[in-house]
């Protein structure tokens, strides 16, 4: 079940990132998957999975310095 929740959360964050940066979702997915934020998101011990999608997007944008 945890994997399904993470999968849905990832999809929402990718869609928000694509909208924010005005890029296609494939590029946004690539950016997310290659980020430190995603490494933390994938680790249940980090607690990032419990944060809101907007919080995670803000963290990712800060990492990207956008």
Coordinates of C-alpha atoms in Angstrom, one line a residue:
X1 CA 0.0 0.0 0.0
X2 CA 2.8 2.4 0.8
X3 CA 4.2 2.0 -2.7
X4 CA 0.8 3.0 -4.2
X5 CA 0.6 6.1 -2.0
X6 CA 4.1 7.1 -3.0
X7 CA 3.4 6.5 -6.7
X8 CA 0.3 8.7 -6.5
X9 CA 2.2 11.4 -4.6
X10 CA 5.0 11.3 -7.1
X11 CA 2.6 11.8 -10.0
X12 CA 1.0 14.8 -8.3
X13 CA 4.3 16.4 -7.6
X14 CA 5.5 15.8 -11.2
X15 CA 2.4 17.4 -12.6
X16 CA 2.8 20.4 -10.3
X17 CA 6.5 20.7 -11.2
X18 CA 5.7 20.5 -14.9
X19 CA 3.1 23.3 -14.5
X20 CA 5.4 25.4 -12.4
X21 CA 8.4 25.2 -14.8
X22 CA 6.2 25.1 -18.0
X23 CA 7.8 21.8 -19.1
X24 CA 6.5 18.5 -20.2
X25 CA 5.8 15.8 -17.6
X26 CA 8.5 13.5 -18.9
X27 CA 11.1 16.2 -18.2
X28 CA 9.6 16.9 -14.8
X29 CA 9.7 13.2 -14.0
X30 CA 13.4 13.1 -15.0
X31 CA 14.2 16.1 -12.8
X32 CA 12.4 14.6 -9.8
X33 CA 13.9 11.2 -10.1
X34 CA 17.4 12.6 -10.3
X35 CA 17.0 14.9 -7.3
X36 CA 18.0 14.6 -3.6
X37 CA 14.4 15.4 -2.7
X38 CA 13.3 12.2 -4.5
X39 CA 15.9 10.2 -2.6
X40 CA 14.5 11.5 0.6
X41 CA 10.9 10.9 -0.6
X42 CA 11.8 7.3 -1.4
X43 CA 13.1 6.7 2.1
X44 CA 10.3 6.2 4.5
X45 CA 12.6 7.0 7.4
X46 CA 13.1 10.5 6.2
X47 CA 9.5 11.5 7.0
X48 CA 9.2 13.4 3.7
X49 CA 6.4 11.1 2.5
X50 CA 4.2 12.5 5.3
X51 CA 4.5 16.1 4.1
X52 CA 2.1 17.8 1.7
X53 CA 2.7 17.8 -2.0
X54 CA 3.2 21.5 -1.9
X55 CA 5.8 21.3 0.8
X56 CA 7.7 18.6 -1.2
X57 CA 7.4 20.7 -4.4
X58 CA 8.8 23.8 -2.5
X59 CA 11.7 21.6 -1.2
X60 CA 12.4 20.4 -4.8
X61 CA 12.3 23.9 -6.2
X62 CA 14.6 25.1 -3.5
X63 CA 17.0 22.3 -4.4
X64 CA 16.8 23.3 -8.1
X65 CA 17.3 26.9 -7.1
X66 CA 14.3 28.0 -9.1

